[in-house]
Coordinates of C-alpha atoms in Angstrom, one line a residue:
Chain A
X610 CA 37.6 -79.0 -31.8
X611 CA 36.7 -75.8 -33.7
X612 CA 40.2 -74.6 -33.1
X613 CA 41.6 -77.7 -34.7
X614 CA 39.2 -77.5 -37.6
X615 CA 40.1 -73.9 -38.2
X616 CA 43.8 -74.8 -38.1
X617 CA 43.4 -77.6 -40.7
X618 CA 40.9 -75.9 -42.9
X619 CA 42.5 -74.0 -45.8
X620 CA 39.1 -74.0 -47.6
X621 CA 38.7 -70.3 -47.6
X622 CA 41.9 -69.7 -49.6
X623 CA 41.9 -69.5 -53.4
X624 CA 42.6 -72.7 -55.2
X625 CA 46.0 -71.4 -56.5
X626 CA 47.2 -70.9 -52.9
X627 CA 46.1 -74.4 -51.9
X628 CA 47.9 -75.9 -54.9
X629 CA 51.0 -73.8 -54.0
X630 CA 50.8 -75.1 -50.4
X631 CA 50.5 -78.7 -51.7
X632 CA 53.5 -78.3 -54.0
X633 CA 55.5 -76.8 -51.0
X634 CA 54.6 -79.9 -48.9
X635 CA 55.6 -82.3 -51.7
X636 CA 58.8 -80.4 -52.4
X637 CA 59.9 -80.5 -48.8
X638 CA 58.9 -84.1 -48.4
X639 CA 60.8 -85.3 -51.5
X640 CA 63.7 -83.0 -51.3
X641 CA 66.1 -85.2 -49.3
X642 CA 65.5 -88.1 -51.7
X643 CA 66.0 -86.1 -54.8
X644 CA 69.1 -84.1 -53.7
X645 CA 72.2 -85.8 -52.5
X646 CA 74.4 -82.8 -52.1
X647 CA 75.1 -82.1 -48.5
X648 CA 75.4 -78.3 -49.1
X649 CA 72.0 -78.2 -50.8
X650 CA 70.5 -80.1 -47.8
X651 CA 72.1 -77.7 -45.4
X652 CA 70.7 -74.8 -47.2
X653 CA 67.3 -76.5 -47.2
X654 CA 67.4 -77.0 -43.5
X655 CA 68.4 -73.3 -43.0
X656 CA 65.5 -72.4 -45.2
X657 CA 63.1 -74.3 -42.9
X658 CA 64.6 -72.8 -39.7
X659 CA 64.1 -69.3 -41.2
X660 CA 60.6 -70.2 -42.2
X661 CA 59.9 -70.9 -38.6
X662 CA 61.5 -67.7 -37.4
X663 CA 59.7 -65.7 -40.1
X664 CA 56.3 -67.2 -39.5
X665 CA 56.6 -66.3 -35.9
X666 CA 57.9 -62.8 -36.6
X667 CA 55.1 -62.2 -39.0
X668 CA 52.7 -62.2 -36.0
X669 CA 54.1 -59.2 -34.3
X670 CA 55.9 -57.6 -37.3
X671 CA 53.3 -58.3 -40.0
X672 CA 49.9 -58.7 -38.5
X673 CA 50.8 -56.5 -35.5
X674 CA 52.8 -53.9 -37.5
X675 CA 55.5 -53.6 -34.8
X676 CA 59.0 -53.6 -36.1
X677 CA 60.6 -55.8 -33.4
X678 CA 64.2 -56.3 -34.2
X679 CA 65.1 -58.6 -31.3
X680 CA 64.2 -62.1 -32.4
X681 CA 67.9 -63.2 -32.2
X682 CA 67.9 -62.9 -28.4
X683 CA 64.9 -65.2 -28.1
X684 CA 66.5 -67.6 -30.4
X685 CA 69.7 -67.3 -28.4
X686 CA 68.1 -67.7 -25.0
X687 CA 66.3 -70.9 -26.0
X688 CA 69.4 -72.2 -27.8
X689 CA 71.6 -71.5 -24.7
X690 CA 69.1 -73.1 -22.4
X691 CA 69.0 -76.3 -24.4
X692 CA 72.8 -76.4 -24.9
X693 CA 73.7 -75.6 -21.3
X694 CA 71.2 -78.1 -19.8
X695 CA 72.7 -80.8 -22.1
X696 CA 76.3 -79.8 -21.2
X697 CA 75.8 -79.4 -17.5
X698 CA 73.3 -82.1 -16.5
X699 CA 73.0 -84.2 -19.7
X700 CA 69.3 -83.3 -20.0
X701 CA 67.8 -84.6 -23.2
X702 CA 66.5 -82.3 -26.0
X703 CA 62.9 -83.2 -25.4
X704 CA 63.0 -82.0 -21.8
X705 CA 65.2 -79.0 -22.3
X706 CA 63.3 -77.7 -25.3
X707 CA 60.1 -76.8 -23.5
X708 CA 62.3 -75.1 -20.9
X709 CA 64.1 -73.2 -23.6
X710 CA 60.9 -72.1 -25.2
X711 CA 59.6 -71.0 -21.8
X712 CA 62.7 -68.9 -21.1
X713 CA 62.4 -67.3 -24.6
X714 CA 58.7 -66.6 -24.0
X715 CA 59.2 -65.1 -20.5
X716 CA 61.8 -62.8 -21.9
X717 CA 59.4 -61.8 -24.6
X718 CA 56.7 -61.1 -22.0
X719 CA 58.8 -59.0 -19.7
X720 CA 60.3 -57.1 -22.6
X721 CA 57.0 -56.7 -24.4
X722 CA 55.3 -55.5 -21.2
X723 CA 57.7 -52.6 -20.8
X724 CA 58.7 -51.8 -24.4
X725 CA 55.1 -51.7 -25.8
X726 CA 54.7 -48.4 -24.0
X727 CA 56.8 -47.1 -26.9
X728 CA 55.5 -46.7 -30.4
X729 CA 56.8 -47.0 -34.0
X730 CA 60.5 -46.3 -34.5
X731 CA 61.1 -45.9 -30.8
X732 CA 59.9 -49.4 -30.2
X733 CA 62.2 -50.7 -33.0
X734 CA 65.2 -48.9 -31.6
X735 CA 64.5 -50.1 -28.1
X736 CA 64.4 -53.7 -29.2
X737 CA 67.7 -53.3 -31.0
X738 CA 69.2 -51.7 -27.9
X739 CA 68.0 -54.6 -25.7
X740 CA 69.4 -57.2 -28.2
X741 CA 72.8 -55.5 -28.2
X742 CA 72.9 -55.5 -24.4
X743 CA 72.0 -59.2 -24.2
X744 CA 74.6 -60.1 -26.8
X745 CA 77.3 -58.2 -24.8
X746 CA 76.2 -60.0 -21.7
X747 CA 76.5 -63.4 -23.3
X748 CA 79.8 -62.6 -24.9
X749 CA 81.3 -61.6 -21.5
X750 CA 79.6 -64.1 -19.3
X751 CA 82.2 -66.8 -18.7
X752 CA 80.0 -69.2 -16.9
X753 CA 78.0 -69.9 -20.1
X754 CA 81.0 -70.0 -22.3
X755 CA 81.5 -66.4 -23.1
X756 CA 82.7 -65.5 -26.6
X757 CA 83.9 -69.1 -27.1
X758 CA 80.3 -70.4 -27.1
X759 CA 79.0 -73.8 -26.1
X760 CA 79.8 -77.1 -27.8
X761 CA 77.4 -80.0 -27.3
X762 CA 78.8 -83.3 -26.1
X763 CA 78.6 -85.7 -29.0
X764 CA 77.1 -89.1 -28.3
X765 CA 78.8 -92.1 -29.7
X766 CA 75.8 -93.5 -31.4
X767 CA 72.8 -91.6 -33.0
X768 CA 70.5 -90.8 -30.2
X769 CA 66.9 -89.7 -30.6
X770 CA 66.6 -88.4 -27.0
X771 CA 69.4 -85.9 -27.7
X772 CA 68.5 -85.4 -31.3
X773 CA 71.8 -86.5 -32.7
X774 CA 71.6 -88.3 -36.0
X775 CA 74.1 -89.4 -38.6
X776 CA 72.1 -88.2 -41.5
X777 CA 70.7 -84.7 -42.1
X778 CA 67.5 -86.3 -43.4
X779 CA 66.2 -86.6 -39.8
X780 CA 66.9 -83.0 -39.1
X781 CA 65.2 -82.1 -42.3
X782 CA 62.0 -83.8 -41.4
X783 CA 62.0 -82.6 -37.9
X784 CA 62.4 -79.0 -39.1
X785 CA 59.8 -79.6 -41.7
X786 CA 57.3 -80.8 -39.1
X787 CA 58.0 -77.7 -37.0
X788 CA 57.3 -75.5 -40.0
X789 CA 54.1 -77.4 -40.8
X790 CA 52.9 -77.0 -37.2
X791 CA 53.8 -73.3 -37.5
X792 CA 51.8 -72.9 -40.7
X793 CA 48.8 -74.7 -39.1
X794 CA 49.0 -72.4 -36.1
X795 CA 49.2 -69.3 -38.4
X796 CA 46.2 -70.7 -40.3
X797 CA 44.2 -70.8 -37.1
X798 CA 45.6 -67.5 -36.0
X799 CA 44.5 -65.5 -39.0
X800 CA 40.9 -66.5 -38.3
X801 CA 41.1 -66.0 -34.6
X802 CA 39.9 -63.2 -32.4
X803 CA 43.5 -62.4 -31.6
X804 CA 44.3 -62.2 -35.3
X805 CA 41.5 -59.8 -36.0
X806 CA 42.3 -57.6 -33.0
X807 CA 46.0 -57.5 -33.9
X808 CA 45.2 -56.3 -37.4
X809 CA 42.8 -53.8 -36.1
X810 CA 45.5 -52.3 -33.8
X811 CA 47.8 -52.1 -36.8
X812 CA 45.2 -50.1 -38.8
X813 CA 44.4 -47.7 -36.0
X814 CA 45.2 -48.2 -32.4
X815 CA 42.8 -45.5 -31.1
X816 CA 39.9 -47.0 -33.0
X817 CA 40.8 -50.5 -31.8
X818 CA 40.8 -49.3 -28.2
X819 CA 37.4 -47.8 -28.7
X820 CA 36.2 -51.3 -29.7
X821 CA 37.1 -52.8 -26.4
X822 CA 40.6 -54.0 -27.3
X823 CA 43.4 -53.7 -24.8
X824 CA 46.0 -52.9 -27.4
X825 CA 48.9 -53.2 -25.0
X826 CA 47.9 -56.6 -23.8
X827 CA 47.2 -57.9 -27.3
X828 CA 50.6 -56.8 -28.5
X829 CA 52.3 -58.4 -25.5
X830 CA 50.4 -61.7 -26.2
X831 CA 51.5 -61.6 -29.9
X832 CA 55.1 -60.8 -28.9
X833 CA 55.1 -63.8 -26.6
X834 CA 53.9 -66.1 -29.4
X835 CA 56.6 -64.8 -31.6
X836 CA 59.0 -65.7 -28.7
X837 CA 57.7 -69.3 -28.7
X838 CA 58.4 -69.6 -32.5
X839 CA 61.9 -68.2 -32.0
X840 CA 62.5 -70.4 -29.0
X841 CA 61.5 -73.5 -31.0
X842 CA 63.8 -72.5 -33.8
X843 CA 66.7 -71.8 -31.4
X844 CA 66.3 -75.2 -29.7
X845 CA 66.4 -77.0 -33.1
X846 CA 69.4 -74.8 -34.2
X847 CA 71.4 -76.0 -31.2
X848 CA 71.0 -79.7 -31.8
X849 CA 71.4 -79.3 -35.6
X850 CA 74.7 -77.5 -35.4
X851 CA 75.9 -78.9 -32.1
X852 CA 77.6 -75.6 -31.4
X853 CA 76.4 -72.1 -30.6
X854 CA 78.1 -68.9 -29.7
X855 CA 76.8 -65.3 -29.1
X856 CA 77.7 -64.4 -32.7
X857 CA 75.6 -67.0 -34.4
X858 CA 72.4 -67.0 -32.2
X859 CA 72.4 -63.7 -30.4
X860 CA 73.5 -61.5 -33.3
X861 CA 71.5 -58.4 -34.4
X862 CA 72.2 -59.5 -38.0
X863 CA 69.9 -62.6 -37.4
X864 CA 67.1 -60.3 -36.1
X865 CA 67.4 -58.0 -39.1
X866 CA 67.5 -61.0 -41.4
X867 CA 64.3 -62.4 -40.0
X868 CA 62.5 -59.1 -40.3
X869 CA 63.8 -58.3 -43.7
X870 CA 63.0 -61.7 -45.1
X871 CA 59.4 -61.5 -43.8
X872 CA 59.0 -58.0 -45.2
X873 CA 60.3 -58.9 -48.6
X874 CA 58.1 -61.9 -48.8
X875 CA 55.1 -59.9 -47.6
X876 CA 54.5 -59.1 -44.0
X877 CA 51.0 -59.7 -42.7
X878 CA 50.2 -62.4 -45.2
X879 CA 50.0 -66.1 -44.7
X880 CA 52.7 -67.1 -47.2
X881 CA 54.9 -64.0 -47.1
X882 CA 57.5 -65.3 -44.7
X883 CA 57.9 -68.6 -46.6
X884 CA 58.3 -66.8 -49.9
X885 CA 60.8 -64.5 -48.3
X886 CA 62.8 -67.3 -46.9
X887 CA 62.6 -69.2 -50.2
X888 CA 64.2 -66.4 -52.1
X889 CA 66.6 -64.9 -49.6
X890 CA 68.1 -67.9 -47.9
X891 CA 69.3 -69.7 -51.1
X892 CA 70.3 -66.3 -52.6
X893 CA 72.3 -65.6 -49.5
X894 CA 74.0 -69.0 -49.3
X895 CA 74.6 -69.7 -53.0
X896 CA 75.7 -66.2 -53.8
X897 CA 78.0 -66.3 -50.8
X898 CA 79.4 -69.6 -51.8
X899 CA 79.8 -68.7 -55.4
X900 CA 81.1 -65.2 -55.2
X901 CA 82.9 -65.7 -51.9
X902 CA 84.9 -68.5 -53.6
X903 CA 85.8 -66.3 -56.6
X904 CA 87.5 -63.8 -54.4
X905 CA 85.1 -60.9 -54.9
X906 CA 84.2 -60.3 -51.3
X907 CA 81.1 -58.3 -50.6
X908 CA 79.4 -58.5 -54.0
X909 CA 76.9 -61.0 -52.6
X910 CA 75.9 -58.4 -50.0
X911 CA 75.5 -55.8 -52.7
X912 CA 73.2 -57.9 -54.8
X913 CA 71.3 -58.8 -51.7
X914 CA 70.9 -55.2 -50.6
X915 CA 70.0 -54.1 -54.1
X916 CA 67.1 -56.7 -54.1
X917 CA 65.9 -55.5 -50.8
X918 CA 65.9 -51.9 -52.0
X919 CA 64.1 -52.7 -55.3
X920 CA 61.4 -54.7 -53.7
X921 CA 60.8 -52.2 -50.9
X922 CA 60.7 -49.3 -53.3
X923 CA 58.4 -51.0 -55.8
X924 CA 56.0 -52.7 -53.4
X925 CA 56.0 -52.1 -49.6
X926 CA 53.9 -55.1 -49.1
X927 CA 56.6 -57.3 -50.5
X928 CA 56.4 -60.0 -53.1
X929 CA 53.1 -61.2 -51.8
X930 CA 51.8 -57.7 -52.4
X931 CA 52.9 -57.9 -56.0
X932 CA 51.2 -61.2 -56.4
X933 CA 48.0 -59.8 -55.0
X934 CA 48.1 -56.8 -57.3
X935 CA 48.6 -59.0 -60.4
X936 CA 45.7 -61.2 -59.2
X937 CA 43.4 -58.2 -58.6
X938 CA 44.1 -56.8 -62.1
X939 CA 42.9 -60.0 -63.8
Chain B
X33 CA 19.6 -43.9 -11.3
X34 CA 20.8 -42.0 -14.4
X35 CA 22.7 -44.0 -17.0
X36 CA 25.5 -41.5 -17.2
X37 CA 26.3 -39.0 -14.5
X38 CA 29.0 -36.4 -14.7
X39 CA 29.7 -34.6 -11.5
X40 CA 31.6 -31.3 -11.4
X41 CA 34.1 -32.4 -14.1
X42 CA 37.1 -30.2 -14.8
X43 CA 39.8 -30.8 -17.3
X44 CA 42.5 -28.4 -18.0
X45 CA 45.4 -28.5 -20.4
X46 CA 48.2 -26.6 -18.8
X47 CA 46.1 -23.8 -17.3
X48 CA 43.5 -23.7 -20.1
X49 CA 40.3 -25.1 -18.7
X50 CA 38.7 -27.1 -21.5
X51 CA 36.0 -28.3 -19.2
X52 CA 35.1 -26.2 -16.3
X53 CA 33.0 -27.7 -13.5
X54 CA 30.5 -29.5 -15.8
X55 CA 27.7 -31.5 -14.3
X56 CA 25.1 -33.4 -16.3
X57 CA 22.9 -36.5 -16.2
X58 CA 21.7 -38.7 -19.0
X59 CA 18.8 -41.1 -18.4
X60 CA 18.5 -44.5 -20.0
X61 CA 16.8 -44.2 -23.4
X62 CA 17.3 -40.5 -23.9
X63 CA 18.8 -38.8 -27.0
X64 CA 21.0 -36.0 -25.9
X65 CA 22.6 -33.4 -28.1
X66 CA 25.8 -31.6 -27.0
X67 CA 26.4 -28.4 -28.9
X68 CA 28.6 -25.4 -28.7
X69 CA 30.9 -23.2 -30.8
X70 CA 34.4 -24.4 -31.7
X71 CA 36.6 -24.7 -28.7
X72 CA 33.7 -25.0 -26.3
X73 CA 35.0 -28.3 -24.9
X74 CA 32.7 -30.8 -26.5
X75 CA 35.4 -33.1 -27.7
X76 CA 37.3 -32.8 -24.4
X77 CA 34.1 -33.8 -22.5
X78 CA 33.7 -36.7 -24.9
X79 CA 37.2 -37.8 -24.5
X80 CA 37.0 -37.6 -20.7
X81 CA 33.9 -39.8 -20.7
X82 CA 35.4 -42.5 -22.9
X83 CA 38.8 -42.3 -21.2
X84 CA 41.2 -40.7 -23.7
X85 CA 41.7 -37.9 -21.1
X86 CA 41.8 -38.2 -17.4
X87 CA 39.8 -35.4 -15.7
X88 CA 41.6 -33.3 -13.2
X89 CA 38.7 -33.1 -11.0
X90 CA 35.2 -34.5 -10.7
X91 CA 33.7 -37.9 -11.3
X92 CA 32.0 -39.8 -14.1
X93 CA 29.5 -42.5 -13.2
X94 CA 28.0 -45.0 -15.6
X95 CA 25.2 -47.2 -14.4
X96 CA 26.1 -46.1 -10.9
X97 CA 29.7 -47.3 -11.2
X98 CA 32.6 -44.8 -11.0
X99 CA 34.4 -45.0 -14.3
X100 CA 36.6 -41.9 -13.9
X101 CA 40.0 -42.5 -15.3
X102 CA 39.3 -45.9 -16.9
X103 CA 41.0 -46.5 -20.3
X104 CA 39.0 -46.4 -23.5
X105 CA 38.9 -50.2 -23.9
X106 CA 37.6 -50.5 -20.3
X107 CA 34.8 -47.9 -20.8
X108 CA 33.9 -49.8 -23.9
X109 CA 33.6 -53.0 -22.0
X110 CA 31.4 -51.2 -19.4
X111 CA 29.0 -50.4 -22.3
X112 CA 30.0 -47.1 -23.8
X113 CA 30.5 -47.1 -27.6
X114 CA 31.8 -44.2 -29.6
X115 CA 32.2 -43.2 -33.2
X116 CA 34.9 -40.9 -34.5
X117 CA 34.6 -37.7 -36.4
X118 CA 37.3 -38.8 -38.9
X119 CA 38.2 -42.5 -38.7
X120 CA 41.4 -43.1 -40.6
X121 CA 41.8 -46.8 -40.9
X122 CA 44.7 -48.0 -43.0
X123 CA 45.6 -51.6 -43.6
X124 CA 43.8 -54.4 -45.4
X125 CA 40.9 -55.1 -43.1
X126 CA 37.6 -55.1 -45.1
X127 CA 34.4 -53.5 -43.8
X128 CA 33.1 -56.8 -42.7
X129 CA 36.3 -57.6 -40.8
X130 CA 36.3 -54.2 -39.1
X131 CA 32.8 -54.7 -37.9
X132 CA 33.7 -58.2 -36.8
X133 CA 36.5 -56.8 -34.7
X134 CA 33.8 -54.9 -32.8
X135 CA 31.7 -58.1 -32.4
X136 CA 34.8 -59.9 -31.1
X137 CA 34.6 -57.6 -28.1
X138 CA 31.8 -59.7 -26.6
X139 CA 32.5 -63.1 -28.2
X140 CA 35.6 -65.1 -29.1
X141 CA 33.8 -67.3 -31.6
X142 CA 34.4 -66.4 -35.2
X143 CA 31.0 -67.6 -36.5
X144 CA 29.0 -65.8 -33.9
X145 CA 31.1 -62.6 -34.6
X146 CA 30.5 -62.9 -38.3
X147 CA 26.8 -63.4 -37.9
X148 CA 26.4 -60.5 -35.6
X149 CA 28.5 -58.3 -37.9
X150 CA 26.3 -59.1 -40.9
X151 CA 23.2 -58.4 -38.9
X152 CA 24.5 -55.0 -37.9
X153 CA 25.7 -54.3 -41.4
X154 CA 22.2 -55.0 -42.7
X155 CA 20.8 -52.6 -40.1
X156 CA 23.2 -49.8 -41.2
X157 CA 22.8 -50.5 -44.9
X158 CA 26.3 -51.8 -45.6
X159 CA 25.4 -55.1 -47.2
X160 CA 27.0 -54.0 -50.5
X161 CA 30.2 -52.9 -49.0
X162 CA 31.2 -56.0 -47.0
X163 CA 34.3 -56.7 -49.0
X164 CA 35.4 -53.1 -49.6
X165 CA 38.3 -51.4 -47.8
X166 CA 37.3 -48.3 -45.7
X167 CA 39.5 -46.0 -47.7
X168 CA 37.7 -46.9 -50.9
X169 CA 34.4 -45.7 -49.6
X170 CA 32.7 -42.3 -49.7
X171 CA 32.6 -40.3 -46.4
X172 CA 28.9 -41.0 -45.8
X173 CA 29.5 -44.8 -46.0
X174 CA 32.6 -44.5 -43.8
X175 CA 30.5 -42.8 -41.2
X176 CA 28.1 -45.7 -41.3
X177 CA 30.9 -48.2 -41.0
X178 CA 32.1 -46.3 -37.9
X179 CA 28.6 -46.6 -36.5
X180 CA 28.4 -50.3 -37.3
X181 CA 31.7 -51.0 -35.7
X182 CA 30.7 -49.2 -32.5
X183 CA 27.3 -50.9 -32.5
X184 CA 29.0 -54.3 -32.8
X185 CA 30.4 -53.9 -29.4
X186 CA 26.9 -53.9 -28.1
X187 CA 27.0 -50.6 -26.2
X188 CA 24.2 -49.3 -24.0
X189 CA 25.3 -45.7 -24.4
X190 CA 26.4 -44.7 -27.9
X191 CA 28.4 -41.5 -28.2
X192 CA 28.5 -40.0 -31.7
X193 CA 31.2 -37.4 -32.5
X194 CA 30.2 -35.1 -35.3
X195 CA 28.3 -37.9 -37.1
X196 CA 27.1 -35.5 -39.9
X197 CA 30.2 -33.5 -40.5
X198 CA 31.2 -33.7 -44.2
X199 CA 27.8 -35.0 -45.3
X200 CA 25.6 -33.2 -47.9
X201 CA 22.0 -32.4 -46.9
X202 CA 20.6 -35.6 -48.4
X203 CA 23.1 -37.8 -46.6
X204 CA 22.5 -35.9 -43.4
X205 CA 18.8 -36.7 -43.7
X206 CA 19.6 -40.4 -44.3
X207 CA 21.9 -40.4 -41.3
X208 CA 19.2 -38.9 -39.0
X209 CA 16.8 -41.5 -40.2
X210 CA 19.3 -44.3 -39.6
X211 CA 20.1 -43.0 -36.1
X212 CA 16.4 -42.9 -35.3
X213 CA 16.0 -46.4 -36.6
X214 CA 19.0 -47.7 -34.6
X215 CA 17.7 -46.0 -31.5
X216 CA 14.4 -47.8 -31.7
X217 CA 15.7 -51.2 -32.8
X218 CA 18.6 -51.4 -30.4
X219 CA 17.0 -49.5 -27.5
X220 CA 20.1 -47.4 -27.1
X221 CA 20.8 -44.2 -25.3
X222 CA 22.4 -41.7 -27.7
X223 CA 24.7 -38.8 -26.9
X224 CA 25.8 -36.8 -29.8
X225 CA 28.0 -33.8 -30.3
X226 CA 27.2 -31.9 -33.4
X227 CA 27.8 -28.8 -35.4
X228 CA 25.0 -29.4 -37.9
X229 CA 21.8 -28.2 -36.4
X230 CA 19.7 -30.1 -38.9
X231 CA 20.8 -33.3 -37.0
X232 CA 20.6 -32.1 -33.4
X233 CA 17.4 -30.2 -33.4
X234 CA 15.0 -32.8 -34.8
X235 CA 16.5 -35.8 -33.1
X236 CA 17.5 -34.7 -29.6
X237 CA 15.0 -34.8 -26.7
X238 CA 17.3 -32.6 -24.7
X239 CA 20.2 -30.4 -25.6
X240 CA 23.2 -29.3 -23.6
X241 CA 25.1 -26.3 -24.6
X242 CA 28.8 -25.7 -23.8
X243 CA 30.7 -22.5 -24.3
X244 CA 34.2 -21.7 -23.1
X245 CA 34.3 -25.0 -21.2
X246 CA 31.2 -24.3 -19.2
X247 CA 27.7 -25.5 -19.4
X248 CA 25.6 -22.5 -20.4
X249 CA 22.2 -24.0 -21.1
X250 CA 20.3 -27.2 -21.0
X251 CA 16.8 -27.9 -22.2
X252 CA 14.4 -28.9 -25.0
X253 CA 15.5 -28.1 -28.5
X254 CA 12.9 -25.3 -29.1
X255 CA 13.9 -23.6 -25.8
X256 CA 17.6 -23.8 -26.7
X257 CA 16.9 -22.3 -30.1
X258 CA 15.5 -19.2 -28.4
X259 CA 17.9 -19.1 -25.5
X260 CA 19.7 -15.8 -25.6
X261 CA 22.9 -17.0 -24.0
X262 CA 23.1 -19.7 -26.6
X263 CA 22.6 -17.3 -29.5
X264 CA 25.2 -15.0 -28.0
X265 CA 27.7 -17.8 -27.8
X266 CA 27.1 -18.9 -31.3
X267 CA 26.6 -15.6 -33.1
X268 CA 28.4 -13.1 -30.9
X269 CA 27.4 -10.3 -28.6
X270 CA 26.4 -8.0 -31.5
X271 CA 23.8 -10.2 -33.0
X272 CA 22.2 -11.0 -29.7
X273 CA 21.9 -7.3 -29.0
X274 CA 20.5 -6.5 -32.4
X275 CA 17.9 -9.1 -32.0
X276 CA 16.9 -7.7 -28.7
X277 CA 16.7 -4.2 -30.2
X278 CA 14.5 -5.4 -33.0
X279 CA 12.3 -7.2 -30.6
X280 CA 11.7 -4.1 -28.6
X281 CA 10.6 -2.1 -31.7

């Protein structure tokens, strides 16, 4: 009961933040009715997926201070589980998703258990290395489609069990619900014992251990939860695009994007990942569409990189850090 | 049964014996001072007890249970709290939140943790600083925060590492008064390493002296102050000799 009350209570946040959250909910609810452009709607759904990834990554990367650059493999494993179960045995989304999430979480657990013996940069490098190995495995593993990827069998009529709909509106709302659930979870998390312990480990691991915290175990737990978020996102990604390959869901670029986005928005803060996604995803897609079409290839990446550099040089705590500074000054 | 029992403990770092066959006992409710010149092995002994180092030889028993080689978080759960000489805590945790992290050691309920944390902060005089960040505070207050954090884990034995280093005489006096108060209110056993004699001498019931990794003396403060081996260890051979000469004239 208390857990639920904690999750749903935003009372301790400043009024501005609560208003902001309300506007966010309204915007996401009304968006499909206001916009008719299919490109805009696709960008919106991508934004929601990345919110989910970012909110999850924020646990280990923000609150936990561990630069884990391997979210893509968790996304990929869950996505592949869902896709392959549907292709091979025609298992519906609602049954395969829990399995996909479990696979992603187990991978997180095993990896976290061993890799958290490393600290700082070494941990980051190790997660990159493992992601690259996994991607190569998936590219060369013919049984699961290899480099060609997996295409989901399309149903003739829209089917709720397999999450196949004619209109993107359904996907939009489903993704929105996932994000809302993630926000509620994070709202509980930041007040929970695990949240406090994780932040304490980030500030000083030695001190945290002297306060009875098993730092290794707490990090593994947080990494597993991050895996759950990534797994959920991956499962949704599969049914939304109906096609996955090792380059879209297992790619290091995706891992880096998730981490960057969260850091730019403000790692270790409640709204940071959402702000990051809100800025980077539209910027990335619209710039790509606009400049890509004009023939100047690569300029979108330059603008993108410039922004990343400016923000990280100006305020390491991201946009949320800037907001907090301005607020403290007043 | 002593609360803490160290039996023939040896710790060497690549041939250099930082602790050489040390044995000592601490009874429940005692205040023990651990002194010795730089490099005597005080910190090593501390770190062996709380589990940052694993001793090469010997055993550590706490409440009769063998805790040799346990990790720091495990010794804390057994009931050994510790403070740090310099506690560098970055990040955005406030003082209250840091103390709550300590309380979360024994409870998972946020409200209980918060209440316990405020009680301890009242005891250690930190009511004003609840919302401050540790780095914004003066050294004396930081030391009290460290004390509050350790207390929040409800230890039976509190080990204080150089609790008065970096404090001015007035702050040192306040710290001694605070320690005495905590000792009475919480019914703790205190084990402190210290350079500042103004802290150790008035507060300790018994003092243990280390030099060169070995225990060279143990006894009541006034006896230790007159112990020749101790004076020699602290001031050097020359002074001890000069003292003896003067005494004979």
